[in-house]
GROMACS .gro file of C-alpha atoms in nm:
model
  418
    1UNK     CA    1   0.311   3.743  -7.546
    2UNK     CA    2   0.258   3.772  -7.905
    3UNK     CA    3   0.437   4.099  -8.110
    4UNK     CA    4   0.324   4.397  -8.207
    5UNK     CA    5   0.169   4.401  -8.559
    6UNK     CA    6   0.039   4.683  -8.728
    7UNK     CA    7  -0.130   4.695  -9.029
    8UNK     CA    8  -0.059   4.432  -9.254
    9UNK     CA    9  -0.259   4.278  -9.555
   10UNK     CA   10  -0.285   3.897  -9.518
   11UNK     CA   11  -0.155   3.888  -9.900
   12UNK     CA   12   0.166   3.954  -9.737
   13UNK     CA   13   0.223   3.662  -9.554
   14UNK     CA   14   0.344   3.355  -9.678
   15UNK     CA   15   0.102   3.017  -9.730
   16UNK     CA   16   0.230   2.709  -9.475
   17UNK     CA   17   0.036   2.377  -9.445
   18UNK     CA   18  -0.247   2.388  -9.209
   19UNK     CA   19  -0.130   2.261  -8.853
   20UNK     CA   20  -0.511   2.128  -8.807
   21UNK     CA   21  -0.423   1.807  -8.635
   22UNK     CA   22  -0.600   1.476  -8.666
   23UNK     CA   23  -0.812   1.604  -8.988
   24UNK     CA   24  -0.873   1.431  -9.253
   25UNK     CA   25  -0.810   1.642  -9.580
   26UNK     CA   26  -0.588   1.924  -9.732
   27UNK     CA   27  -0.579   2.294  -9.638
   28UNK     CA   28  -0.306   2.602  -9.585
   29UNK     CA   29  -0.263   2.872  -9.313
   30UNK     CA   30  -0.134   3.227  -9.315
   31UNK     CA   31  -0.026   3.312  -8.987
   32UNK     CA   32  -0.143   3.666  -8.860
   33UNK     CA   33   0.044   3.628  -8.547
   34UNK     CA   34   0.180   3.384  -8.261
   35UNK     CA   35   0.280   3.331  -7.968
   36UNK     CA   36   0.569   3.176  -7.910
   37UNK     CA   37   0.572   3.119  -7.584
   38UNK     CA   38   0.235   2.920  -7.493
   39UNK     CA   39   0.121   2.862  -7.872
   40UNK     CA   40  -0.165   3.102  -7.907
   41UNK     CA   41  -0.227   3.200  -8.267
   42UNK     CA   42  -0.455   3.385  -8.538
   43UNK     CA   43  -0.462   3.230  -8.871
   44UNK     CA   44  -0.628   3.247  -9.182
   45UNK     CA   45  -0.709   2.932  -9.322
   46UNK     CA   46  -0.775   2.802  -9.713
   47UNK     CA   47  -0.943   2.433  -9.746
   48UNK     CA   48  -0.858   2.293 -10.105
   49UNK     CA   49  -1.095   2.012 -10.043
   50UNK     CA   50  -1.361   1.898  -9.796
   51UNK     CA   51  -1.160   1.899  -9.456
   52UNK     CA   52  -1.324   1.721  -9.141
   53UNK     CA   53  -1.234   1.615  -8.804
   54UNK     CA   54  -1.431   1.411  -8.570
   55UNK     CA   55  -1.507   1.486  -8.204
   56UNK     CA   56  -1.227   1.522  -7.926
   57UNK     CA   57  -1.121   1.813  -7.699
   58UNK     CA   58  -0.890   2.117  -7.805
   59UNK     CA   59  -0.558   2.200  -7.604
   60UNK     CA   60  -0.679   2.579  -7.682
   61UNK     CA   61  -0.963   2.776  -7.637
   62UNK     CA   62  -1.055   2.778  -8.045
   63UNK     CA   63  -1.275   2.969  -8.290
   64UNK     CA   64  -1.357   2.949  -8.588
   65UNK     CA   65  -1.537   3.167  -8.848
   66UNK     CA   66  -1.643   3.156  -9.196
   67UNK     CA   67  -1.578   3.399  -9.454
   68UNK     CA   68  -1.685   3.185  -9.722
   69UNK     CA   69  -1.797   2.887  -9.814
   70UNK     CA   70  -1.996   2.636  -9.525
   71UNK     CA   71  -1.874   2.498  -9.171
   72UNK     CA   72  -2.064   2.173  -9.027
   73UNK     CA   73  -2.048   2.127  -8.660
   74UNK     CA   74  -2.228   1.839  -8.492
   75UNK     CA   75  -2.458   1.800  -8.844
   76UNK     CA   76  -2.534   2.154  -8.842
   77UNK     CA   77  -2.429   2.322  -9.141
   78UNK     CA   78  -2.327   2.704  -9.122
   79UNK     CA   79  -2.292   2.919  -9.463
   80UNK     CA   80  -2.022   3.230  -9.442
   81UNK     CA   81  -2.107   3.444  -9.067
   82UNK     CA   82  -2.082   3.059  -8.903
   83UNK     CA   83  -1.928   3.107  -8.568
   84UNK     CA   84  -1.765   2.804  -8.347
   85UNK     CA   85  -1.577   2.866  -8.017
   86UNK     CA   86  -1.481   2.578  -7.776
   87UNK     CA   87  -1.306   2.599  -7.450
   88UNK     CA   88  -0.996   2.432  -7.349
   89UNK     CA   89  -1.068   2.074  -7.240
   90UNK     CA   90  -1.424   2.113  -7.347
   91UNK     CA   91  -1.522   1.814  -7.551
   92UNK     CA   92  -1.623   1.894  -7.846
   93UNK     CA   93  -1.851   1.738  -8.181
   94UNK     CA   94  -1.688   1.687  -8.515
   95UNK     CA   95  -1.674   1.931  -8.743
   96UNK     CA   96  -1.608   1.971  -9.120
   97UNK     CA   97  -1.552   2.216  -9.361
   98UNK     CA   98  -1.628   2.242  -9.761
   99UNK     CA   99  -1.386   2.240 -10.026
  100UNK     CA  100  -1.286   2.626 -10.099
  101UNK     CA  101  -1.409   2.766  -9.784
  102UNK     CA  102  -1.208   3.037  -9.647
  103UNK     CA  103  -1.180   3.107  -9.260
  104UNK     CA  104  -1.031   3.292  -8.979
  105UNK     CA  105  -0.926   2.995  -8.661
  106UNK     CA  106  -0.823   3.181  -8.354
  107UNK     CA  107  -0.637   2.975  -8.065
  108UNK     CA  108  -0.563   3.118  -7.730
  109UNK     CA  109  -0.396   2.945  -7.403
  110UNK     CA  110  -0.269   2.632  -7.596
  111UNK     CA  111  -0.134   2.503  -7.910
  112UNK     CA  112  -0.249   2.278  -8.180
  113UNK     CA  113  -0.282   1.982  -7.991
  114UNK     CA  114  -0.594   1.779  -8.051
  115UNK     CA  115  -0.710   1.472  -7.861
  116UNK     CA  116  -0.968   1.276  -8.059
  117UNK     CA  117  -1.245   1.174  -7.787
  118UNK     CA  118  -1.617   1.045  -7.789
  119UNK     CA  119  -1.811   1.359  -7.825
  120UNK     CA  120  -2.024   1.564  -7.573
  121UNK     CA  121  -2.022   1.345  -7.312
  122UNK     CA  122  -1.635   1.283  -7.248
  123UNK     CA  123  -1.484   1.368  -6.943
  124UNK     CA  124  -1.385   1.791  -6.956
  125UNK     CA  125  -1.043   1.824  -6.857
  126UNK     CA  126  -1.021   1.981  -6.457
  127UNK     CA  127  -1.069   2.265  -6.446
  128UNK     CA  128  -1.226   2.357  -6.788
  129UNK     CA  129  -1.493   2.602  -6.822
  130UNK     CA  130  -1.757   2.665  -7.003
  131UNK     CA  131  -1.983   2.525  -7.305
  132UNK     CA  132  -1.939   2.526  -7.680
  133UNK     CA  133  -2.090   2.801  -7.871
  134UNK     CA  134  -2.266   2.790  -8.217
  135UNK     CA  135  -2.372   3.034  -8.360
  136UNK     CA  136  -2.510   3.218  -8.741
  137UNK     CA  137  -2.382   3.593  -8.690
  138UNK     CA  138  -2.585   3.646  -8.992
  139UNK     CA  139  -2.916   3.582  -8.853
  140UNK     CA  140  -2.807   3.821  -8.533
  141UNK     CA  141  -2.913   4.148  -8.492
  142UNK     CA  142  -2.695   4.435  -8.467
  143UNK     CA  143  -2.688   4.659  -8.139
  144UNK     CA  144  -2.570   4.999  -8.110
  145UNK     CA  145  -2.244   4.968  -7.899
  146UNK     CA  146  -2.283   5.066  -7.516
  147UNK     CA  147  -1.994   5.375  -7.590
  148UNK     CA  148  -1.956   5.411  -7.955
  149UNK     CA  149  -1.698   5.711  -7.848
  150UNK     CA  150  -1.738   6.051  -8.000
  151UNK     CA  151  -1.990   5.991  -8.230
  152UNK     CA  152  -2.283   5.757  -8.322
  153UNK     CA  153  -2.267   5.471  -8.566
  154UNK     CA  154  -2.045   5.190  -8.384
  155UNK     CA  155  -2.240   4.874  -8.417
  156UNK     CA  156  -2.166   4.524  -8.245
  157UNK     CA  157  -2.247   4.143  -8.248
  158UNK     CA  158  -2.099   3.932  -7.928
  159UNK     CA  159  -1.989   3.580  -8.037
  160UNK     CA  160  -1.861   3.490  -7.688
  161UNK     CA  161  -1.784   3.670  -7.368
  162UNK     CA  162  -1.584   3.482  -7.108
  163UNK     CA  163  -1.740   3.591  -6.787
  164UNK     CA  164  -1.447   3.508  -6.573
  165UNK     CA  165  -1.158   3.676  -6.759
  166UNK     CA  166  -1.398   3.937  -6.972
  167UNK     CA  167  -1.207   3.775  -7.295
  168UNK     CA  168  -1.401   3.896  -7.581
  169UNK     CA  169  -1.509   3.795  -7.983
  170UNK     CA  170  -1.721   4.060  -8.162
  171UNK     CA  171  -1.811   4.176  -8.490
  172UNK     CA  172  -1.785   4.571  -8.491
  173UNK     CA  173  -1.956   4.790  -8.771
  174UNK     CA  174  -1.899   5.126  -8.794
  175UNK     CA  175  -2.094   5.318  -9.034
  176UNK     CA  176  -1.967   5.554  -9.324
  177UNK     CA  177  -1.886   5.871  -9.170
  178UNK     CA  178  -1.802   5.751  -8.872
  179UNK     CA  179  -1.483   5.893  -8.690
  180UNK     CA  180  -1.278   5.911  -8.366
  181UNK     CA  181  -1.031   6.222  -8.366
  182UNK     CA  182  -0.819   6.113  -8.062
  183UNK     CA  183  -0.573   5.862  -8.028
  184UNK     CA  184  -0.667   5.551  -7.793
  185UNK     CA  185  -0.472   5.259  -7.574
  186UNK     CA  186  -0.625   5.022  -7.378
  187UNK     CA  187  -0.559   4.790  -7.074
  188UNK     CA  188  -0.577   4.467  -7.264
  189UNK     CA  189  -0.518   4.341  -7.602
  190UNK     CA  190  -0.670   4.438  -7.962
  191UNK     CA  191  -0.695   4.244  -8.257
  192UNK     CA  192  -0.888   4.309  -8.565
  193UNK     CA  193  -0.955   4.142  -8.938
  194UNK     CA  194  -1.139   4.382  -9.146
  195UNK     CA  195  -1.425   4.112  -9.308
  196UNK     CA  196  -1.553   4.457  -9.525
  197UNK     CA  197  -1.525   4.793  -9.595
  198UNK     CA  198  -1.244   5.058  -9.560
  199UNK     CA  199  -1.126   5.238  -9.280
  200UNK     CA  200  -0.838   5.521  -9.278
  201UNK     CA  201  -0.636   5.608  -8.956
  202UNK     CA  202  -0.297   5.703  -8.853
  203UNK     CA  203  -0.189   5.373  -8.893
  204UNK     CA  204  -0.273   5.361  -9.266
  205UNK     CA  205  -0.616   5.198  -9.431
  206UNK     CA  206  -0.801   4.906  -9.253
  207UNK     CA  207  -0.958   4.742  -9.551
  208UNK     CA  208  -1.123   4.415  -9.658
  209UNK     CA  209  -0.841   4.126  -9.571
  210UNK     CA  210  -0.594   4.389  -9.321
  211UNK     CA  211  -0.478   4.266  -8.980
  212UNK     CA  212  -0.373   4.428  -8.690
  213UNK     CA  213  -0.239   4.326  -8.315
  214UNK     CA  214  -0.182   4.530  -8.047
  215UNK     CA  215  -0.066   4.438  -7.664
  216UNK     CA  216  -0.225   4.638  -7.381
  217UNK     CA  217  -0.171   4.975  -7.407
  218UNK     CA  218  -0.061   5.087  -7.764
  219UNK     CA  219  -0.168   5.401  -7.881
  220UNK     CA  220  -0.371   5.435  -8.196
  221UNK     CA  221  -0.627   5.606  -8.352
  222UNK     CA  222  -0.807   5.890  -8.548
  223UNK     CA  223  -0.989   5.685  -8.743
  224UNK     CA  224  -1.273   5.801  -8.998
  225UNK     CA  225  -1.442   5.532  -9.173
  226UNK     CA  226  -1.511   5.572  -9.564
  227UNK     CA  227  -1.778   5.465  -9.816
  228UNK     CA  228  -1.966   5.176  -9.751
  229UNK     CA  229  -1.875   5.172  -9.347
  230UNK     CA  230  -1.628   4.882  -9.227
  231UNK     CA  231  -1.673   4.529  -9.025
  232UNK     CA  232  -1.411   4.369  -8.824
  233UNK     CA  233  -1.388   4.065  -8.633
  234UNK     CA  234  -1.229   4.172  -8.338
  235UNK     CA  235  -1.124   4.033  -8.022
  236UNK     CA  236  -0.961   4.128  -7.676
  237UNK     CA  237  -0.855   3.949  -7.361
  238UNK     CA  238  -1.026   4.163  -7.131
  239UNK     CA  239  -1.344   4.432  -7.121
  240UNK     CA  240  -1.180   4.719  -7.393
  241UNK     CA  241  -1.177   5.064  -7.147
  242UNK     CA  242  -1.081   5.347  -7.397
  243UNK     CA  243  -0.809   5.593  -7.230
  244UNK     CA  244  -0.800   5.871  -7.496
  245UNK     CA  245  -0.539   6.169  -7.579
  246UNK     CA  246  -0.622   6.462  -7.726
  247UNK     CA  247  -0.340   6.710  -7.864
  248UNK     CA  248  -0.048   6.457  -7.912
  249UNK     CA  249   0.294   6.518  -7.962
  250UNK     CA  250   0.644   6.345  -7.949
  251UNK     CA  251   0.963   6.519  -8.007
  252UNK     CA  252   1.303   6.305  -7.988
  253UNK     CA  253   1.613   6.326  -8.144
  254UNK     CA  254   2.019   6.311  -8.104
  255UNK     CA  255   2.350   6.355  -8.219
  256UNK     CA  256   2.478   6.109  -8.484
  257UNK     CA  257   2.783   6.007  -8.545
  258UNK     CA  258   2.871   5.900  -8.891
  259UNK     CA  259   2.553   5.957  -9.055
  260UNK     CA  260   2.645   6.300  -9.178
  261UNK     CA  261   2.831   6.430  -9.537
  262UNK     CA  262   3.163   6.280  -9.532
  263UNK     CA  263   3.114   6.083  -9.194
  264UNK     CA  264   3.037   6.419  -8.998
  265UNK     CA  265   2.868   6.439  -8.700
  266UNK     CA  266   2.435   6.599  -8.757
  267UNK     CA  267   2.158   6.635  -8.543
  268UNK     CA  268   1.816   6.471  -8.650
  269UNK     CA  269   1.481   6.555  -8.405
  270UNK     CA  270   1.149   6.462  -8.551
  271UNK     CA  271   0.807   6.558  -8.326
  272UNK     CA  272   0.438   6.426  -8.481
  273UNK     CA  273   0.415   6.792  -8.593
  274UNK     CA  274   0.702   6.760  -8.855
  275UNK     CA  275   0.477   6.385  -8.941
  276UNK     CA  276   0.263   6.529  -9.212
  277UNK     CA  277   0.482   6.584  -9.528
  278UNK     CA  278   0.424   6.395  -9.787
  279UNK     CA  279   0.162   6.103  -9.906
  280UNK     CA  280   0.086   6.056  -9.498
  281UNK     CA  281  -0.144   6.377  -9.474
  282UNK     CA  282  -0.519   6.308  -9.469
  283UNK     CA  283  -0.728   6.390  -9.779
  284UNK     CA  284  -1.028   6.708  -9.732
  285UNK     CA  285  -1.318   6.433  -9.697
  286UNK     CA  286  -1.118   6.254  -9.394
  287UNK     CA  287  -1.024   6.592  -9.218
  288UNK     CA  288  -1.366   6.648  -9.276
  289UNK     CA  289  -1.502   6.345  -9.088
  290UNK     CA  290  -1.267   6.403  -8.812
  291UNK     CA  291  -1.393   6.769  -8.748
  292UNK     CA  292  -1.753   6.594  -8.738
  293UNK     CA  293  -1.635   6.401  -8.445
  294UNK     CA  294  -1.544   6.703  -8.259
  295UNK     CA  295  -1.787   6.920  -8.337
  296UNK     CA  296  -2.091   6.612  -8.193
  297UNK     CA  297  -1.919   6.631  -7.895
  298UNK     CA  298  -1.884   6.974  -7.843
  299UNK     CA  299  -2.284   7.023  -7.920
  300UNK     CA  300  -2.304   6.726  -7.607
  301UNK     CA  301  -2.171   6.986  -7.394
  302UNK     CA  302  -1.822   6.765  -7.360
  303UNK     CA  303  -1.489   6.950  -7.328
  304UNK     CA  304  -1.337   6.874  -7.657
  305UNK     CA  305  -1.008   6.987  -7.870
  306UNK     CA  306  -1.047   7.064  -8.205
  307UNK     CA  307  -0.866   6.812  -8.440
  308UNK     CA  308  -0.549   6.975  -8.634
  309UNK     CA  309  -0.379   6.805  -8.856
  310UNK     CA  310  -0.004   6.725  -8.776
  311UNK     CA  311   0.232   6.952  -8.894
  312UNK     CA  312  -0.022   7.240  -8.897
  313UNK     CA  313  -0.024   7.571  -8.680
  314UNK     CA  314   0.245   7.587  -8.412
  315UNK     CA  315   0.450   7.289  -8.298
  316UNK     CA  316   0.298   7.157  -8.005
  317UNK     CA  317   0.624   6.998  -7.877
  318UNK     CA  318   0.793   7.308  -7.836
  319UNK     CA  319   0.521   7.431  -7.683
  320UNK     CA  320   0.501   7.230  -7.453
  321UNK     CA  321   0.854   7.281  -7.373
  322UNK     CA  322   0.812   7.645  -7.334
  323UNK     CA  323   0.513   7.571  -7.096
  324UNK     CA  324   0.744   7.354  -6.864
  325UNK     CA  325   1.000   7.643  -6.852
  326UNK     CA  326   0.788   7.911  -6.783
  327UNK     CA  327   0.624   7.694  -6.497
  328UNK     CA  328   0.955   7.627  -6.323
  329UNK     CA  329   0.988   7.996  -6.343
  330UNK     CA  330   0.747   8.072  -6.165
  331UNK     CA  331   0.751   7.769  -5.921
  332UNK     CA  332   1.119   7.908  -5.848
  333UNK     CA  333   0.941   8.242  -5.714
  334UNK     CA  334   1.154   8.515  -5.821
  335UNK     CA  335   1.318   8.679  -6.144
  336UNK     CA  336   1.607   8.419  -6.356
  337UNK     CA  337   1.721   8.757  -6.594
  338UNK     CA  338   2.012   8.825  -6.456
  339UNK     CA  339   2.078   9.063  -6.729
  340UNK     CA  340   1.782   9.318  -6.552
  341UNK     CA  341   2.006   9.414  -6.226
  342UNK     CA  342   1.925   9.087  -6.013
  343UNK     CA  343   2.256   9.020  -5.769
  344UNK     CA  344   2.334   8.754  -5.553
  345UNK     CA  345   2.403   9.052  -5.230
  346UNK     CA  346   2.086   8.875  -5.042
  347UNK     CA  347   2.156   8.536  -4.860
  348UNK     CA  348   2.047   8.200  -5.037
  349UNK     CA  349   1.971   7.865  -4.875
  350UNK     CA  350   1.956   7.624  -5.154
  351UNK     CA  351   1.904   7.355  -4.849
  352UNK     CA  352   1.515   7.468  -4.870
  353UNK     CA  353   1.436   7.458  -5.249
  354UNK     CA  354   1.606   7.772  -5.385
  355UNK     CA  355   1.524   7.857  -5.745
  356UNK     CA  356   1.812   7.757  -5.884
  357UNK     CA  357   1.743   7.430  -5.775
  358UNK     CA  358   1.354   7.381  -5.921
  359UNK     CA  359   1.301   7.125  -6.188
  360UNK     CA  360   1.072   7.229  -6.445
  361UNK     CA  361   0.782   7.036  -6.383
  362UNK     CA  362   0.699   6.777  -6.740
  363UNK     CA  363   0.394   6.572  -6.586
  364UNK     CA  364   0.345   6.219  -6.463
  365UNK     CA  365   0.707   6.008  -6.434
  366UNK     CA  366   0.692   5.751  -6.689
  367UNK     CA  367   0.637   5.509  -6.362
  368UNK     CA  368   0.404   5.673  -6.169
  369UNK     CA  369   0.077   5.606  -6.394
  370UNK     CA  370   0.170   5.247  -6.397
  371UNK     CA  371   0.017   4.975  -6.169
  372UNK     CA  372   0.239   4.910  -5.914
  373UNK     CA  373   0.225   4.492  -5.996
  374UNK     CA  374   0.370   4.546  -6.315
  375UNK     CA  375   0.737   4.589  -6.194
  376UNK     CA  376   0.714   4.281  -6.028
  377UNK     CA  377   0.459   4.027  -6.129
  378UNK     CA  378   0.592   3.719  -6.378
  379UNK     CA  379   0.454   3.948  -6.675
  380UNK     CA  380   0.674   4.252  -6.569
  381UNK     CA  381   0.915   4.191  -6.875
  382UNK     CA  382   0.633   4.298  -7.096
  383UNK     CA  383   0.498   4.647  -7.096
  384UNK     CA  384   0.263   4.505  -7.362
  385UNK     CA  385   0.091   4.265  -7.127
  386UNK     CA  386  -0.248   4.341  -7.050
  387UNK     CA  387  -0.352   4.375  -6.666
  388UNK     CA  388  -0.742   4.370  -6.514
  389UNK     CA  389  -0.817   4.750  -6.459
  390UNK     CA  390  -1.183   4.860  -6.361
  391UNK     CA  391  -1.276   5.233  -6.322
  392UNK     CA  392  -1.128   5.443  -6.067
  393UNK     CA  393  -0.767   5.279  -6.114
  394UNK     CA  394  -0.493   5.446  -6.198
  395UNK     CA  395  -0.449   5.481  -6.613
  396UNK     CA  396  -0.161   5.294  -6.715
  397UNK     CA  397   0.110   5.510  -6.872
  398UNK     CA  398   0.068   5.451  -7.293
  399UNK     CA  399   0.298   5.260  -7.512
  400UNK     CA  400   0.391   5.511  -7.829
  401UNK     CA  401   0.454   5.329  -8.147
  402UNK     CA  402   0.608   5.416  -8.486
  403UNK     CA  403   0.519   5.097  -8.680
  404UNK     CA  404   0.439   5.190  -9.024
  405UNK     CA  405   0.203   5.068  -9.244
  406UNK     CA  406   0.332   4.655  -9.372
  407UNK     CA  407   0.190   4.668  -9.748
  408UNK     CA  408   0.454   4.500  -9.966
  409UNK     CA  409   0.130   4.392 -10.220
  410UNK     CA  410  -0.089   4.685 -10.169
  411UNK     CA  411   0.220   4.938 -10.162
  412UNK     CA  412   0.080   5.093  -9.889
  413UNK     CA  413   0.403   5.211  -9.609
  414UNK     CA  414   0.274   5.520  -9.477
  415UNK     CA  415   0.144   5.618  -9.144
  416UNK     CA  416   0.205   5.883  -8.919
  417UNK     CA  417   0.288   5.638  -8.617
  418UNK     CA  418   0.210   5.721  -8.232
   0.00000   0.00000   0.00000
């Protein structure tokens, strides 16, 4: 499975020679993330001259999609919006590319390998599926997405669905102004390259050339999207159900040992309402957007929580702590102060649940939301790996993250995590 990676500029990554096998011409890759394990990779790709390949089958479902510059596929030539994806073992035409185009090349199932064959009508490898898909994104409309969340604005182009697996490449627009005040996870994978505009969430700022991918089930969100709206070119390895959280909070700490003056022992606890000191808090127009989002839904008639910043108002670990207490109070049926006259003169069978033996009750077990195939299918080393869900299921338990912000060029290493 391929690592978490969240938010990084491609500037920050490093230039390697294209691994673009049996081409004829020169061109470098920056690797947005891999997988080590059965090859699958996102890459952005530079050609300093014309590049071109003839026909022959992939070892990886591949994509490919301009930014700039032209793509020829089979004779057909596609400006910047050109969109390629062939299957795995699908024979596919030659294809070419003009000096100084820039592109995004997407590989998934397989590596690089690349067995030169003759055209369309080779043999398909067993079990392949599927046809290859051209297409001009540009000359495609834009539809209003099915469940644009909280507010309206989300627009989409599909560049290819798999109908068997529900594996996913789409161009998402939101408009300026849009925004999504709760956080987010999902039961597959998310990846995104923002192809315009600028974005802010709790991660940090999704602008033109950021990256971002997340395994099944990482939280994220609050996003608000700034002048000018944003695109993405974003994909997923299943159909993208949103499981949302309102009212967040995370509270851990400990005692250290050697991290204190003079090698003394200190206590550090952080919670997300202690997150918002400093360059992380959200500027008036984005707390502005984000109380929009609210607001729409609450005129909808939907039950809705008002969106407070962190760090504002009272700590909403600690009260959630209290909560918990004063619940197993009252579960354990009769009065704890023993300062007000209570004695122990009456009999007590702590066989049957006596108070003193009630656990405050603090939700779901981290195990019990989870499907129960996770702790033993081949994938049950990874939390991250993505599972078919479908409505009705039980909502797997979140994965909390507190990756900041990866700007060494921008400068940019803020972000409130979660």
């Amino acid at each position: 499975m391929r690592p978490h990676v969240e938010l990084i500029h491609e500037d920050d990554y490093v230039w390697h020679g294209a691994e673009l096998i049996g081409g004829e011409g020169r061109a470098s890759e920056r690797r947005l993330s891999a997988d080590e394990e059965d090859g699958s990779s996102s890459l952005r790709i530079d050609f300093h001259t014309d590049w071109s390949r003839g026909p022959g089958i992939h070892h990886a479902d591949s994509e490919y999609y301009v930014l700039d510059g032209s793509m020829t596929y089979g004779g057909r030539r596609i400006g910047p919006g050109g969109y390629v994806h062939a299957p795995r073992g699908v024979p596919a035409e030659a294809i070419a590319f003009a000096e100084g185009s820039r592109i995004l090349h997407y590989r998934e199932y397989g590596d690089a390998g690349f067995d030169p064959a003759g055209g369309p009508g080779a043999p398909r490898w067993e079990g392949a599926r599927g046809d290859v898909t051209v297409l001009d994104s540009r000359a495609m409309a834009w539809d209003a997405v099915p469940n644009a969340g909280p507010m309206p604005g989300l627009f989409i182009k599909y560049l290819h669905v798999d109908p068997a697996t529900g594996f996913y490449t789409r161009l998402v627009h939101a408009q300026q102004g849009w925004a999504d005040h709760r956080l987010a996870h999902h039961p597959c994978y998310e990846e995104a390259y923002t192809v315009q505009g600028h974005m802010e969430y709790n991660f940090g700022t999704l602008d033109l050339g950021t990256y971002f991918f997340r395994p099944a089930r990482v939280k994220h969100g609050h996003f608000t999207t700034m002048e000018g709206g944003a695109t993405w070119l974003l994909r997923s390895d299943g159909e993208l159900h949103n499981w949302y959280t309102q009212n967040e909070w995370v509270r851990w700490g400990g005692e250290a040992v050697n991290y204190g003056p003079g090698g003394g022992r200190t206590r550090w606890s952080q919670s997300s309402h202690d997150l918002a000191s400093g360059p992380i808090r959200r500027g008036e127009r984005d707390l502005a957007d984000l109380a929009a989002s609210w607001r729409f839904q609450r005129e909808r008639g939907a039950d809705d929580a008002e969106y407070v910043q962190h760090g504002q108002g009272a700590d909403k670990s600690l009260v959630a702590i209290a909560k918990a207490l004063d619940a197993a109070r009252l579960q354990a049926g009769h009065d704890h102060d023993h300062d007000r006259g209570h004695t122990h003169e009456h009999a007590h069978d702590h066989d049957r649940g006596d108070a003193h033996g009630v656990a405050a009750d603090w939700g779901a077990g981290p195990r019990s939301p989870e499907h129960p195939d996770e702790r033993s299918d081949a994938h049950a080393h990874n939390r991250g790996r993505g599972r078919a869900w479908k409505p009705g299921d039980p909502v797997p338990a979140p994965i909390v993250s507190g990756l900041p912000v990866r700007s060494r060029s921008r400068g940019r290493w803020d972000g409130d995590g979660m």
